[in-house]
């Protein structure tokens, strides 16, 4: 058993290590940069780089890499050895300050959504001292931002840091209005609960769909699914226990506070939750968690599936993005507090979040829109595609009272003047148990539950931070100009809740009634990813990003383009994989079985016409008819895919074709093939079935 406190963060070049290894002045200067987000003093770069290199070598590193988050949704790295020749065939181990703070990366191999056409192809990576460097797999990882030479952000980290800055700036304006002069920095915090599936690597390798797309494209339901509810929180299997242990330790060494682990609802589904951290760190950590989950599974003959919907008919995976605001004085701004003054501030902040989510529900939806997540959102296990907010009964009553201008009298709580009620100190556990809500207030944080399990959580948090910063800024403008702060505040809170009450919903988000009710309320129901991408660059959204300095118009448009193209590419790969599997593996296998049935029937009749062949004949007919239908569906899919490919160059029409033509054709083919599966001898069926994939982790079929 390892000593956990000792190994925790041992692979991170964190504050302790810096203090120990850097000269005092250098340490002070670097800390200032990290804490205040100021520019790095270039004169200390060499010294920091050298200390970092020496430390990394002690930890077993031979290489260093700038680690960045391009718009592919995954991370990128390019490793350089520390070696540097000194003549006579000898080398020394070296890393210069320049190599630490800046790297060149050929931007042309990463998606740039048109930015590349307009600007230079080369890009550069720039050290982000606010994220600690770490050693993993023999390399020193240096977290960086990735930009084009003309300054456009080509990554997800740059706009995220900008959104955190905007939120800090506008939050401080709000706090100052309430007389808080002490707080110097407000940081958005995130804890992302990560769901995933673990299945046998041996079985996975026998399925092209899992290999190429990370999800099953065919598969009739297993006799047993999740209906017994016996997996959720159930005991962990030995193999999974071993895996989770190794995963926890690897994450702890990287300074990631992996805290909770348990089995999830679906068979073979699990969850890991870390303790929350400042959003930029939480994003880095989540990316590392996903990497390590995939990498370490191989040690246990397992594969980790992060896809949002690996198996049809059982729960998919999401990522609950818990979000809050905390001050450098240690306060959580979403704690409602006990005094009337704290209540007012809390209600204003709550009102701001409610308005932000209502005003930018389209962007919230965009931020979680991926081809994979489309299979999950709106299914009966995940939030609908409609964005709404759950605040619980007690807060709802408070808001109702404010809107109606009435006194809120529950729980003996008094009311203060100006119509703003004091809040009862409600217990947290009464507030957070509506699992059907896409955006739920859970006591002192909001939980955004639409986020997909495979995606980078940067975009959802960029949107949240920016939308809330924008509303804070509008509120601050108005309150700063007010003659009578108290009455203006009361009016603002009341007006805001009145105008945005429609986004509040405490009922069952999975129900059909809610879909109808939401439509009556005028809430958006963006069913598919392409439908939502269309709104990314709506004028009001461009204004939001530009005004708050998060992204330029070109940066937003490029991202939209990349999302549309990424969607089309994903579906295209799935369609081609289906075609290949149906045409070359599944239909020939069924044909073999049909041939066996036919020859058996003929043989029996030859031996004696009185020998019954009803079974063979019935199956022959059913399978032959089924194969005809599957063949037709296959041809339709091929045509649909070919027609879609022809639209390349027009990203909107391309994504639309994949969404509305190719996917329906894929669904038809799947239905036909799944029907064949239920009638074909398992000896002939060429790929592992759902039953094996979900209930067997080790071993062969
Ligand atoms: P539950 O299991 O009910 O969803 P938990 O209290 O276990 O809630 O928290 C779930 C996640 O929320 C954890 O990752 C936790 O770190 C995170 N979290 C808790 N407080 C905050 C906060 N103030 N800001 C962001 N995330 C938070
Ligand atoms: Mg949760």
XYZ file of C-alpha atoms and ligand atoms in Angstrom:
729
model
C 0.000 0.000 0.000
C 1.397 3.320 -1.031
C 1.474 6.272 1.329
C -1.201 8.408 -0.290
C -0.356 11.809 1.234
C 3.216 11.187 0.178
C 2.494 10.259 -3.426
C -0.224 12.884 -3.880
C 0.984 15.441 -6.409
C 4.474 13.925 -6.443
C 4.601 14.252 -10.237
C 3.521 17.911 -10.238
C 5.823 20.914 -10.360
C 3.590 22.651 -7.852
C 3.935 25.468 -5.392
C 5.936 23.442 -2.843
C 8.472 22.310 -5.401
C 8.792 25.819 -6.814
C 9.378 27.283 -3.392
C 11.985 24.664 -2.631
C 13.858 24.798 -5.918
C 13.671 28.379 -7.134
C 15.690 31.311 -5.803
C 13.503 33.462 -3.531
C 13.124 36.376 -5.922
C 12.297 34.111 -8.843
C 9.750 32.212 -6.786
C 8.102 35.457 -5.680
C 7.911 36.780 -9.208
C 6.468 33.530 -10.564
C 3.908 33.263 -7.749
C 2.762 36.771 -8.522
C 2.279 35.802 -12.149
C 0.292 32.738 -11.156
C -1.882 34.391 -8.517
C -2.665 37.646 -10.249
C -2.594 36.378 -13.795
C -0.017 39.037 -14.719
C 2.539 38.686 -17.500
C 5.594 36.544 -16.887
C 8.888 38.333 -16.376
C 10.975 36.909 -19.248
C 14.197 37.303 -17.289
C 13.224 34.491 -14.905
C 12.280 32.029 -17.643
C 15.726 30.412 -17.955
C 15.994 29.876 -14.238
C 12.487 28.357 -13.968
C 13.092 26.156 -17.007
C 16.318 24.818 -15.585
C 14.784 24.018 -12.202
C 11.846 22.350 -13.887
C 14.109 20.257 -16.090
C 16.275 19.077 -13.168
C 13.187 18.141 -11.190
C 11.618 16.353 -14.160
C 14.763 14.318 -14.786
C 14.714 13.193 -11.149
C 11.163 12.009 -11.788
C 12.351 9.926 -14.696
C 11.608 12.318 -17.574
C 13.758 12.293 -20.699
C 11.503 14.531 -22.797
C 9.378 17.618 -22.443
C 6.249 18.532 -24.321
C 4.010 21.524 -24.648
C 0.576 20.162 -23.849
C -2.358 21.944 -25.445
C -6.043 21.675 -26.222
C -6.692 22.241 -29.910
C -10.206 22.300 -31.299
C -10.216 18.555 -31.909
C -11.722 18.064 -28.451
C -8.729 16.064 -27.264
C -5.276 17.124 -26.115
C -2.149 17.384 -28.235
C 1.497 16.865 -27.402
C 4.805 16.726 -29.237
C 7.772 15.406 -27.290
C 11.318 16.749 -27.484
C 14.194 15.115 -25.660
C 16.176 17.276 -23.237
C 19.366 16.222 -25.032
C 21.519 18.918 -26.535
C 24.870 18.178 -28.272
C 28.043 19.725 -26.877
C 30.494 18.313 -29.425
C 32.687 15.192 -29.498
C 29.562 13.043 -29.644
C 28.515 14.110 -26.167
C 25.271 15.619 -24.964
C 23.899 17.448 -21.966
C 20.317 17.602 -20.715
C 18.905 21.032 -21.327
C 15.721 23.077 -21.562
C 15.913 26.818 -22.114
C 13.549 29.478 -20.870
C 12.503 30.113 -24.419
C 11.637 26.458 -24.905
C 9.568 26.590 -21.739
C 7.531 29.648 -22.579
C 7.010 29.258 -26.273
C 6.830 26.484 -28.817
C 6.049 26.324 -32.478
C 3.342 24.001 -33.647
C 2.274 23.489 -37.191
C -1.292 24.720 -36.995
C -2.165 23.363 -40.397
C -2.716 19.854 -39.086
C -5.226 20.995 -36.506
C -8.710 22.180 -37.294
C -8.857 25.939 -37.611
C -12.266 26.353 -39.213
C -11.191 28.815 -41.843
C -8.864 30.805 -39.602
C -6.004 29.098 -41.404
C -7.152 30.325 -44.773
C -7.270 33.892 -43.590
C -4.177 33.835 -41.460
C -0.827 32.178 -41.323
C -0.580 28.412 -41.124
C 1.898 28.386 -38.298
C 0.786 28.522 -34.713
C 2.542 28.714 -31.416
C 2.044 27.342 -27.957
C 2.553 29.605 -24.954
C 3.162 28.402 -21.409
C 0.239 28.924 -19.052
C 1.938 29.315 -15.665
C -1.483 29.165 -13.965
C -1.531 25.419 -14.637
C 1.222 23.370 -13.069
C 3.589 21.328 -15.201
C 3.745 17.603 -14.465
C 5.605 14.437 -15.382
C 3.766 11.570 -17.028
C 5.102 8.608 -19.000
C 8.653 9.897 -18.985
C 7.825 13.393 -20.238
C 7.558 16.784 -18.628
C 4.151 18.160 -19.633
C 4.003 21.944 -19.903
C 0.403 23.202 -20.103
C 0.104 25.783 -22.852
C -2.307 27.885 -24.848
C -2.316 27.466 -28.638
C -2.646 30.491 -30.923
C -2.031 31.516 -34.499
C 0.767 34.009 -35.125
C -1.792 36.685 -35.748
C -3.183 36.092 -32.273
C -6.315 34.029 -32.928
C -6.954 31.374 -30.334
C -6.762 27.944 -31.931
C -7.580 26.131 -28.714
C -10.176 25.830 -25.994
C -7.970 27.014 -23.170
C -7.432 30.606 -24.307
C -11.125 31.539 -24.413
C -11.634 29.670 -21.149
C -9.007 31.783 -19.390
C -10.506 34.903 -20.960
C -13.970 33.903 -19.702
C -12.612 33.401 -16.197
C -11.082 36.866 -16.345
C -14.328 38.432 -17.504
C -16.244 36.686 -14.769
C -13.708 37.795 -12.177
C -13.909 41.401 -13.335
C -17.706 41.579 -13.356
C -18.121 39.610 -10.112
C -15.863 42.078 -8.336
C -18.056 44.931 -9.553
C -21.066 43.201 -8.004
C -19.253 42.503 -4.740
C -18.069 46.115 -4.476
C -21.687 47.253 -4.724
C -22.381 45.297 -1.572
C -19.507 46.987 0.201
C -17.029 44.122 -0.180
C -13.605 45.684 -0.619
C -11.709 42.703 0.697
C -12.181 40.210 -2.149
C -9.456 40.486 -4.753
C -10.366 37.629 -7.021
C -13.441 35.596 -7.906
C -12.842 32.245 -9.565
C -15.327 29.906 -11.122
C -14.914 26.414 -9.749
C -15.832 23.139 -11.373
C -16.145 19.537 -10.266
C -16.831 17.248 -13.219
C -18.257 13.821 -12.436
C -17.107 11.479 -15.197
C -19.116 8.451 -16.315
C -17.588 5.649 -18.372
C -17.970 2.042 -19.454
C -15.434 -0.744 -19.046
C -15.562 -3.752 -21.319
C -13.232 -6.563 -22.284
C -10.472 -5.528 -24.637
C -10.484 -8.959 -26.242
C -14.167 -8.632 -27.088
C -13.808 -5.020 -28.159
C -11.129 -5.983 -30.657
C -13.641 -8.227 -32.372
C -15.968 -5.342 -33.178
C -15.061 -2.811 -35.838
C -17.730 -0.392 -34.635
C -16.191 -0.159 -31.169
C -12.714 0.063 -32.646
C -13.488 2.797 -35.159
C -16.294 4.749 -33.505
C -16.252 3.923 -29.783
C -19.850 2.775 -29.832
C -21.841 -0.197 -31.064
C -23.602 0.445 -34.356
C -25.438 -2.876 -34.272
C -26.630 -5.065 -31.434
C -29.909 -6.581 -30.371
C -30.747 -6.037 -26.704
C -29.383 -8.571 -24.212
C -31.919 -10.637 -22.249
C -30.861 -8.664 -19.198
C -30.305 -4.931 -19.171
C -30.445 -2.514 -16.279
C -34.047 -3.249 -15.321
C -33.095 -4.943 -12.055
C -31.225 -1.802 -10.910
C -28.634 -4.162 -9.525
C -25.601 -2.411 -10.931
C -26.025 1.112 -9.583
C -23.819 1.420 -6.485
C -23.410 -2.380 -6.658
C -20.258 -4.126 -5.486
C -17.287 -3.673 -7.793
C -15.929 -6.674 -9.646
C -12.386 -7.686 -8.753
C -10.988 -6.695 -12.127
C -12.663 -3.298 -11.887
C -11.388 -2.812 -8.342
C -7.835 -3.374 -9.547
C -8.339 -0.955 -12.411
C -9.826 1.758 -10.231
C -7.019 1.395 -7.715
C -4.374 1.909 -10.355
C -6.346 4.799 -11.832
C -6.764 6.534 -8.469
C -3.070 6.255 -7.718
C -2.025 7.527 -11.126
C -4.362 10.510 -10.736
C -3.258 11.255 -7.204
C 0.360 11.319 -8.325
C -0.693 13.941 -10.862
C -2.258 15.970 -8.067
C -5.808 15.215 -9.175
C -8.083 14.672 -6.194
C -10.063 11.707 -7.466
C -12.531 11.302 -4.640
C -15.564 9.156 -5.370
C -15.994 6.018 -7.445
C -18.965 3.751 -7.903
C -20.881 1.591 -10.316
C -23.422 3.461 -12.418
C -26.889 2.493 -13.608
C -26.016 0.497 -16.721
C -24.177 -2.818 -16.648
C -20.414 -2.211 -16.964
C -20.881 1.526 -16.299
C -18.936 3.414 -13.645
C -18.286 6.929 -12.402
C -15.387 8.895 -10.994
C -15.736 12.296 -9.333
C -12.874 14.558 -8.312
C -12.979 17.330 -5.746
C -13.746 20.625 -7.435
C -11.004 23.021 -8.539
C -10.648 26.358 -10.339
C -12.206 25.847 -13.751
C -9.004 25.896 -15.809
C -7.473 23.254 -13.539
C -10.686 21.248 -13.521
C -10.648 21.212 -17.325
C -7.016 20.077 -17.442
C -7.732 17.455 -14.811
C -10.773 16.136 -16.596
C -8.756 15.752 -19.800
C -6.057 13.907 -17.879
C -8.649 11.728 -16.155
C -10.064 10.719 -19.539
C -6.556 10.000 -20.882
C -5.566 7.914 -17.900
C -8.873 6.041 -17.909
C -8.224 4.936 -21.456
C -4.520 4.268 -21.040
C -4.678 2.223 -17.840
C -7.582 0.052 -18.966
C -5.148 -1.792 -21.236
C -3.258 -3.051 -18.173
C -6.354 -4.991 -17.146
C -7.439 -6.361 -20.518
C -10.158 -3.736 -20.434
C -11.210 -0.898 -22.684
C -12.666 2.302 -21.326
C -15.496 3.636 -23.463
C -16.109 7.333 -22.970
C -18.718 7.567 -25.717
C -22.058 9.067 -24.685
C -24.012 6.066 -25.930
C -21.944 2.918 -26.374
C -25.005 0.666 -26.207
C -28.496 1.333 -27.455
C -31.228 0.642 -24.965
C -29.177 1.142 -21.813
C -28.128 4.363 -20.119
C -25.476 6.441 -21.775
C -22.719 8.417 -20.108
C -22.635 12.056 -19.213
C -20.527 14.388 -17.252
C -22.113 16.389 -14.469
C -20.408 19.734 -14.563
C -20.774 21.203 -11.064
C -20.151 24.919 -11.224
C -19.858 27.636 -8.626
C -18.089 30.899 -7.828
C -15.583 31.247 -5.062
C -13.656 34.193 -3.702
C -10.018 34.389 -2.677
C -11.366 35.035 0.828
C -12.812 31.539 0.840
C -16.481 32.287 0.237
C -18.771 30.443 -2.134
C -20.982 33.074 -3.783
C -23.725 30.515 -4.332
C -24.067 29.904 -0.592
C -27.191 31.743 0.366
C -25.952 32.871 3.721
C -27.973 33.563 6.825
C -28.284 37.317 7.134
C -30.671 39.497 5.136
C -27.736 41.289 3.509
C -26.198 38.024 2.360
C -29.613 36.925 1.152
C -29.920 39.949 -1.089
C -26.571 39.330 -2.653
C -27.357 35.660 -3.117
C -30.708 36.437 -4.719
C -29.084 38.882 -7.106
C -26.495 36.296 -8.122
C -29.167 33.635 -8.463
C -31.218 35.995 -10.607
C -28.163 36.653 -12.748
C -27.566 32.956 -13.365
C -31.250 32.417 -14.163
C -31.181 35.276 -16.660
C -27.869 34.135 -18.133
C -29.150 30.619 -18.743
C -32.419 31.885 -20.217
C -30.801 34.508 -22.455
C -28.182 32.054 -23.686
C -30.036 28.742 -23.631
C -29.040 28.318 -27.268
C -25.337 28.577 -26.397
C -25.743 26.246 -23.439
C -27.190 23.722 -25.859
C -24.426 24.364 -28.425
C -21.803 23.804 -25.762
C -22.873 20.190 -25.255
C -23.827 19.401 -28.844
C -21.859 16.527 -30.325
C -22.811 13.653 -32.585
C -22.353 11.318 -29.614
C -24.410 13.363 -27.171
C -27.321 13.516 -29.617
C -27.959 9.859 -28.791
C -28.294 10.721 -25.156
C -30.004 14.087 -24.761
C -33.721 13.632 -24.903
C -33.430 9.894 -24.300
C -35.180 8.599 -21.244
C -32.170 8.647 -19.016
C -30.654 12.011 -19.723
C -31.836 15.594 -19.640
C -33.927 16.684 -22.582
C -32.461 18.914 -25.255
C -34.508 21.728 -23.689
C -32.515 23.871 -21.279
C -34.298 24.631 -18.006
C -33.310 25.258 -14.404
C -34.302 23.338 -11.309
C -34.100 25.360 -8.093
C -36.102 23.165 -5.744
C -39.433 23.874 -4.089
C -38.255 26.236 -1.402
C -36.332 28.588 -3.666
C -39.177 28.398 -6.176
C -41.552 29.598 -3.480
C -39.183 32.428 -2.619
C -38.948 33.457 -6.278
C -42.727 33.204 -6.665
C -43.163 35.486 -3.667
C -40.708 38.005 -5.105
C -42.443 37.989 -8.481
C -45.866 38.375 -6.868
C -44.576 41.052 -4.504
C -45.742 38.951 -1.589
C -44.220 38.040 1.714
C -42.458 34.724 1.878
C -43.363 33.290 5.228
C -42.393 29.667 5.188
C -40.257 28.189 7.931
C -40.843 31.196 10.178
C -38.351 33.212 8.229
C -38.939 36.907 8.588
C -39.110 39.288 5.681
C -37.117 42.387 5.288
C -38.410 45.553 3.762
C -38.248 46.174 0.026
C -40.117 42.979 -0.596
C -37.063 40.794 -0.515
C -37.600 37.885 1.771
C -34.954 36.429 3.971
C -34.316 32.862 3.087
C -34.870 30.051 5.460
C -31.738 28.045 6.020
C -33.006 25.164 3.956
C -31.125 21.941 4.012
C -29.087 21.061 1.032
C -30.506 17.612 0.582
C -33.972 18.983 -0.055
C -32.756 20.820 -3.098
C -30.877 18.522 -5.350
C -32.679 15.328 -6.059
C -34.334 16.057 -9.358
C -32.133 14.051 -11.690
C -34.160 14.911 -14.769
C -33.157 18.562 -14.829
C -30.468 19.748 -17.221
C -29.317 22.524 -14.910
C -29.988 22.039 -11.241
C -29.227 24.186 -8.236
C -27.793 21.786 -5.673
C -27.438 23.879 -2.540
C -24.314 25.892 -3.251
C -23.527 25.095 -6.877
C -25.230 24.470 -10.167
C -24.990 21.106 -11.800
C -25.022 21.207 -15.602
C -26.032 17.702 -16.557
C -26.271 17.904 -20.327
C -22.515 17.697 -20.821
C -21.392 14.638 -22.781
C -19.016 12.105 -21.278
C -16.471 12.271 -24.105
C -16.275 16.013 -24.594
C -13.823 18.584 -23.355
C -15.677 20.554 -20.666
C -14.058 23.835 -21.701
C -16.863 25.064 -23.962
C -19.728 24.523 -21.491
C -17.742 26.463 -18.913
C -16.739 29.201 -21.347
C -20.439 29.711 -22.050
C -21.464 29.629 -18.392
C -18.718 32.003 -17.296
C -19.305 34.399 -20.150
C -23.080 34.479 -19.938
C -22.979 35.105 -16.195
C -20.237 37.722 -16.607
C -22.391 39.502 -19.174
C -25.432 39.608 -16.917
C -23.300 40.714 -13.959
C -22.009 43.516 -16.123
C -25.539 44.596 -17.059
C -26.584 44.443 -13.415
C -23.522 46.364 -12.262
C -24.104 49.092 -14.873
C -27.596 49.613 -13.578
C -26.852 49.375 -9.874
C -23.764 51.572 -10.040
C -25.872 54.297 -11.604
C -28.721 53.971 -9.108
C -29.550 56.802 -6.735
C -31.117 54.490 -4.232
C -29.238 51.211 -4.286
C -31.679 49.287 -2.100
C -34.787 50.022 -4.074
C -33.014 49.598 -7.392
C -31.711 46.230 -6.235
C -35.169 45.068 -5.168
C -36.649 46.217 -8.470
C -33.887 44.533 -10.454
C -34.268 41.202 -8.677
C -38.013 41.262 -9.093
C -37.881 42.280 -12.745
C -35.304 39.637 -13.530
C -37.182 36.776 -11.934
C -40.387 37.953 -13.558
C -38.839 38.111 -17.000
C -37.073 34.764 -16.743
C -39.384 32.628 -14.649
C -40.166 30.606 -17.760
C -36.786 28.861 -17.617
C -37.494 27.503 -14.115
C -38.942 24.006 -14.039
C -39.027 21.583 -11.137
C -41.052 18.779 -12.705
C -40.078 15.702 -14.646
C -37.816 16.792 -17.483
C -38.166 13.430 -19.228
C -41.915 13.710 -19.698
C -43.811 14.521 -22.886
C -45.869 17.073 -20.968
C -42.714 19.067 -20.341
C -41.883 19.168 -24.033
C -45.324 20.605 -24.701
C -45.176 22.989 -21.776
C -41.690 24.170 -22.775
C -42.941 24.914 -26.271
C -45.792 26.966 -24.799
C -43.248 28.872 -22.714
C -41.234 29.619 -25.819
C -38.149 27.696 -24.695
C -35.886 26.328 -27.372
C -35.918 22.627 -28.121
C -32.870 22.090 -30.309
C -33.089 18.400 -30.949
C -29.908 17.847 -32.881
C -26.368 19.135 -32.791
C -26.434 20.762 -36.267
C -29.706 22.501 -35.413
C -28.040 24.069 -32.395
C -24.732 24.902 -34.126
C -26.716 27.147 -36.448
C -27.288 29.501 -33.518
C -23.657 29.675 -32.377
C -22.963 32.832 -34.356
C -26.381 34.468 -33.997
C -25.865 38.246 -33.703
C -26.683 38.338 -29.979
C -24.138 35.579 -29.351
C -21.423 37.259 -31.402
C -22.065 40.407 -29.368
C -21.681 38.452 -26.166
C -18.310 37.008 -27.120
C -16.895 40.138 -28.671
C -18.060 42.526 -25.965
C -16.584 40.374 -23.224
C -13.338 39.764 -25.099
C -13.786 36.010 -25.173
C -13.647 35.364 -28.898
C -13.597 37.487 -32.001
C -16.221 37.016 -34.681
C -13.694 35.056 -36.722
C -12.919 32.816 -33.768
C -16.597 32.061 -33.178
C -17.243 31.367 -36.843
C -14.210 29.097 -37.038
C -15.466 27.117 -34.078
C -18.886 26.746 -35.595
C -17.287 25.467 -38.779
C -15.193 22.967 -36.851
C -18.197 21.705 -34.916
C -20.192 21.211 -38.109
C -17.306 19.459 -39.838
C -16.540 17.328 -36.790
C -20.142 16.239 -36.652
C -20.167 15.283 -40.324
C -16.883 13.395 -40.023
C -18.093 11.437 -37.020
C -21.306 10.347 -38.707
C -19.467 9.587 -41.929
C -17.071 7.232 -40.146
C -20.010 5.550 -38.455
C -21.861 5.140 -41.733
C -18.812 3.683 -43.476
C -18.196 1.328 -40.556
C -21.787 0.120 -40.705
C -21.544 -0.450 -44.425
C -18.350 -2.415 -44.022
C -19.670 -4.531 -41.146
C -22.992 -5.273 -42.810
C -21.591 -5.997 -46.220
C -18.457 -7.920 -45.351
C -19.121 -9.504 -41.981
C -22.737 -9.749 -40.993
C -24.659 -10.444 -44.196
C -22.135 -13.103 -45.355
C -22.409 -14.774 -41.932
C -26.184 -14.862 -42.126
C -25.893 -16.157 -45.671
C -23.801 -19.062 -44.378
C -26.405 -19.900 -41.821
C -29.137 -19.657 -44.433
C -27.124 -22.009 -46.638
C -26.899 -24.470 -43.795
C -30.647 -24.263 -43.203
C -31.323 -24.770 -46.894
C -29.012 -27.754 -47.249
C -30.352 -29.278 -44.050
C -33.890 -28.999 -45.360
C -32.920 -30.507 -48.710
C -30.979 -33.325 -47.045
C -33.852 -34.187 -44.753
C -36.265 -34.318 -47.659
C -33.850 -36.495 -49.589
C -33.648 -38.954 -46.741
C -37.386 -39.079 -46.382
C -40.096 -36.726 -47.627
C -41.996 -37.361 -44.388
C -39.232 -35.787 -42.237
C -40.558 -32.400 -41.118
C -38.574 -29.290 -42.138
C -40.943 -26.679 -40.822
C -38.310 -25.008 -38.660
C -35.756 -24.746 -41.459
C -38.307 -23.443 -43.923
C -39.757 -20.868 -41.572
C -36.321 -19.568 -40.694
C -35.241 -19.651 -44.306
C -38.153 -17.465 -45.267
C -37.766 -15.053 -42.379
C -34.036 -14.699 -42.734
C -34.142 -14.390 -46.509
C -36.777 -11.689 -46.293
C -34.839 -9.968 -43.549
C -31.693 -10.077 -45.641
C -33.479 -8.506 -48.573
C -34.621 -5.669 -46.358
C -31.164 -5.289 -44.830
C -29.684 -5.209 -48.307
C -32.098 -2.476 -49.376
C -31.304 -0.474 -46.262
C -27.618 -0.925 -46.954
C -27.986 0.411 -50.492
C -30.032 3.367 -49.256
C -27.345 4.172 -46.713
C -24.628 4.028 -49.346
C -26.523 6.463 -51.543
C -27.239 8.792 -48.625
C -23.605 8.813 -47.593
C -22.399 9.397 -51.146
C -24.811 12.296 -51.570
C -23.693 13.784 -48.278
C -20.009 13.542 -49.171
C -20.757 15.529 -52.314
C -21.734 18.499 -50.142
C -18.235 18.791 -48.718
C -17.206 22.435 -48.610
C -20.565 23.631 -47.371
C -20.347 22.689 -43.706
C -23.944 23.538 -42.837
C -25.509 21.528 -45.646
C -23.016 18.729 -45.082
C -23.902 18.348 -41.394
C -27.569 18.658 -42.228
C -27.342 15.829 -44.751
C -25.620 13.569 -42.244
C -28.157 14.429 -39.595
C -31.338 14.154 -41.639
C -30.471 11.678 -44.379
C -27.584 9.495 -43.294
C -28.561 8.923 -39.667
C -32.126 7.804 -40.492
C -30.672 5.409 -43.084
C -28.266 4.080 -40.463
C -31.146 3.542 -38.078
C -33.094 1.548 -40.650
C -30.119 -0.653 -41.451
C -29.530 -1.236 -37.777
C -33.103 -2.287 -37.139
C -32.940 -4.826 -39.953
C -29.582 -6.222 -38.895
C -30.582 -6.413 -35.220
C -33.660 -8.395 -36.280
C -31.412 -10.806 -38.183
C -29.259 -11.204 -35.095
C -32.176 -12.527 -33.059
C -32.826 -15.242 -35.644
C -29.306 -16.296 -36.537
C -27.479 -19.103 -34.783
C -25.056 -17.571 -32.287
C -22.410 -19.885 -33.704
C -22.637 -18.006 -36.993
C -23.019 -14.466 -35.656
C -19.639 -12.875 -36.390
C -19.358 -10.305 -33.585
C -19.718 -10.424 -29.786
C -23.265 -9.634 -28.709
C -24.519 -7.116 -26.174
C -24.813 -9.839 -23.546
C -21.124 -10.674 -23.825
C -19.960 -7.088 -24.083
C -21.832 -5.867 -21.048
C -21.763 -8.803 -18.718
C -18.375 -10.308 -19.463
C -15.277 -8.358 -18.842
C -12.575 -10.928 -19.107
C -12.094 -13.653 -21.600
C -13.276 -14.765 -24.954
C -16.705 -15.500 -26.328
P -23.751 14.900 -5.700
O -23.115 13.540 -5.546
O -24.987 15.081 -4.934
O -23.935 15.297 -7.123
P -21.380 16.003 -4.378
O -21.387 16.867 -3.180
O -20.862 14.641 -4.218
O -22.800 16.022 -5.031
O -20.523 16.748 -5.458
C -20.445 16.331 -6.741
C -19.366 17.124 -7.411
O -19.580 18.514 -7.199
C -17.964 16.823 -6.888
O -17.098 16.706 -7.973
C -17.675 18.049 -6.065
O -16.305 18.310 -5.978
C -18.385 19.125 -6.843
N -18.570 20.358 -6.072
C -18.874 20.484 -4.752
N -18.846 21.789 -4.400
C -18.521 22.504 -5.503
C -18.302 23.893 -5.782
N -18.434 24.817 -4.849
N -17.954 24.240 -7.039
C -17.835 23.314 -7.988
N -18.023 22.014 -7.800
C -18.353 21.595 -6.566
Mg -23.993 14.888 -9.277
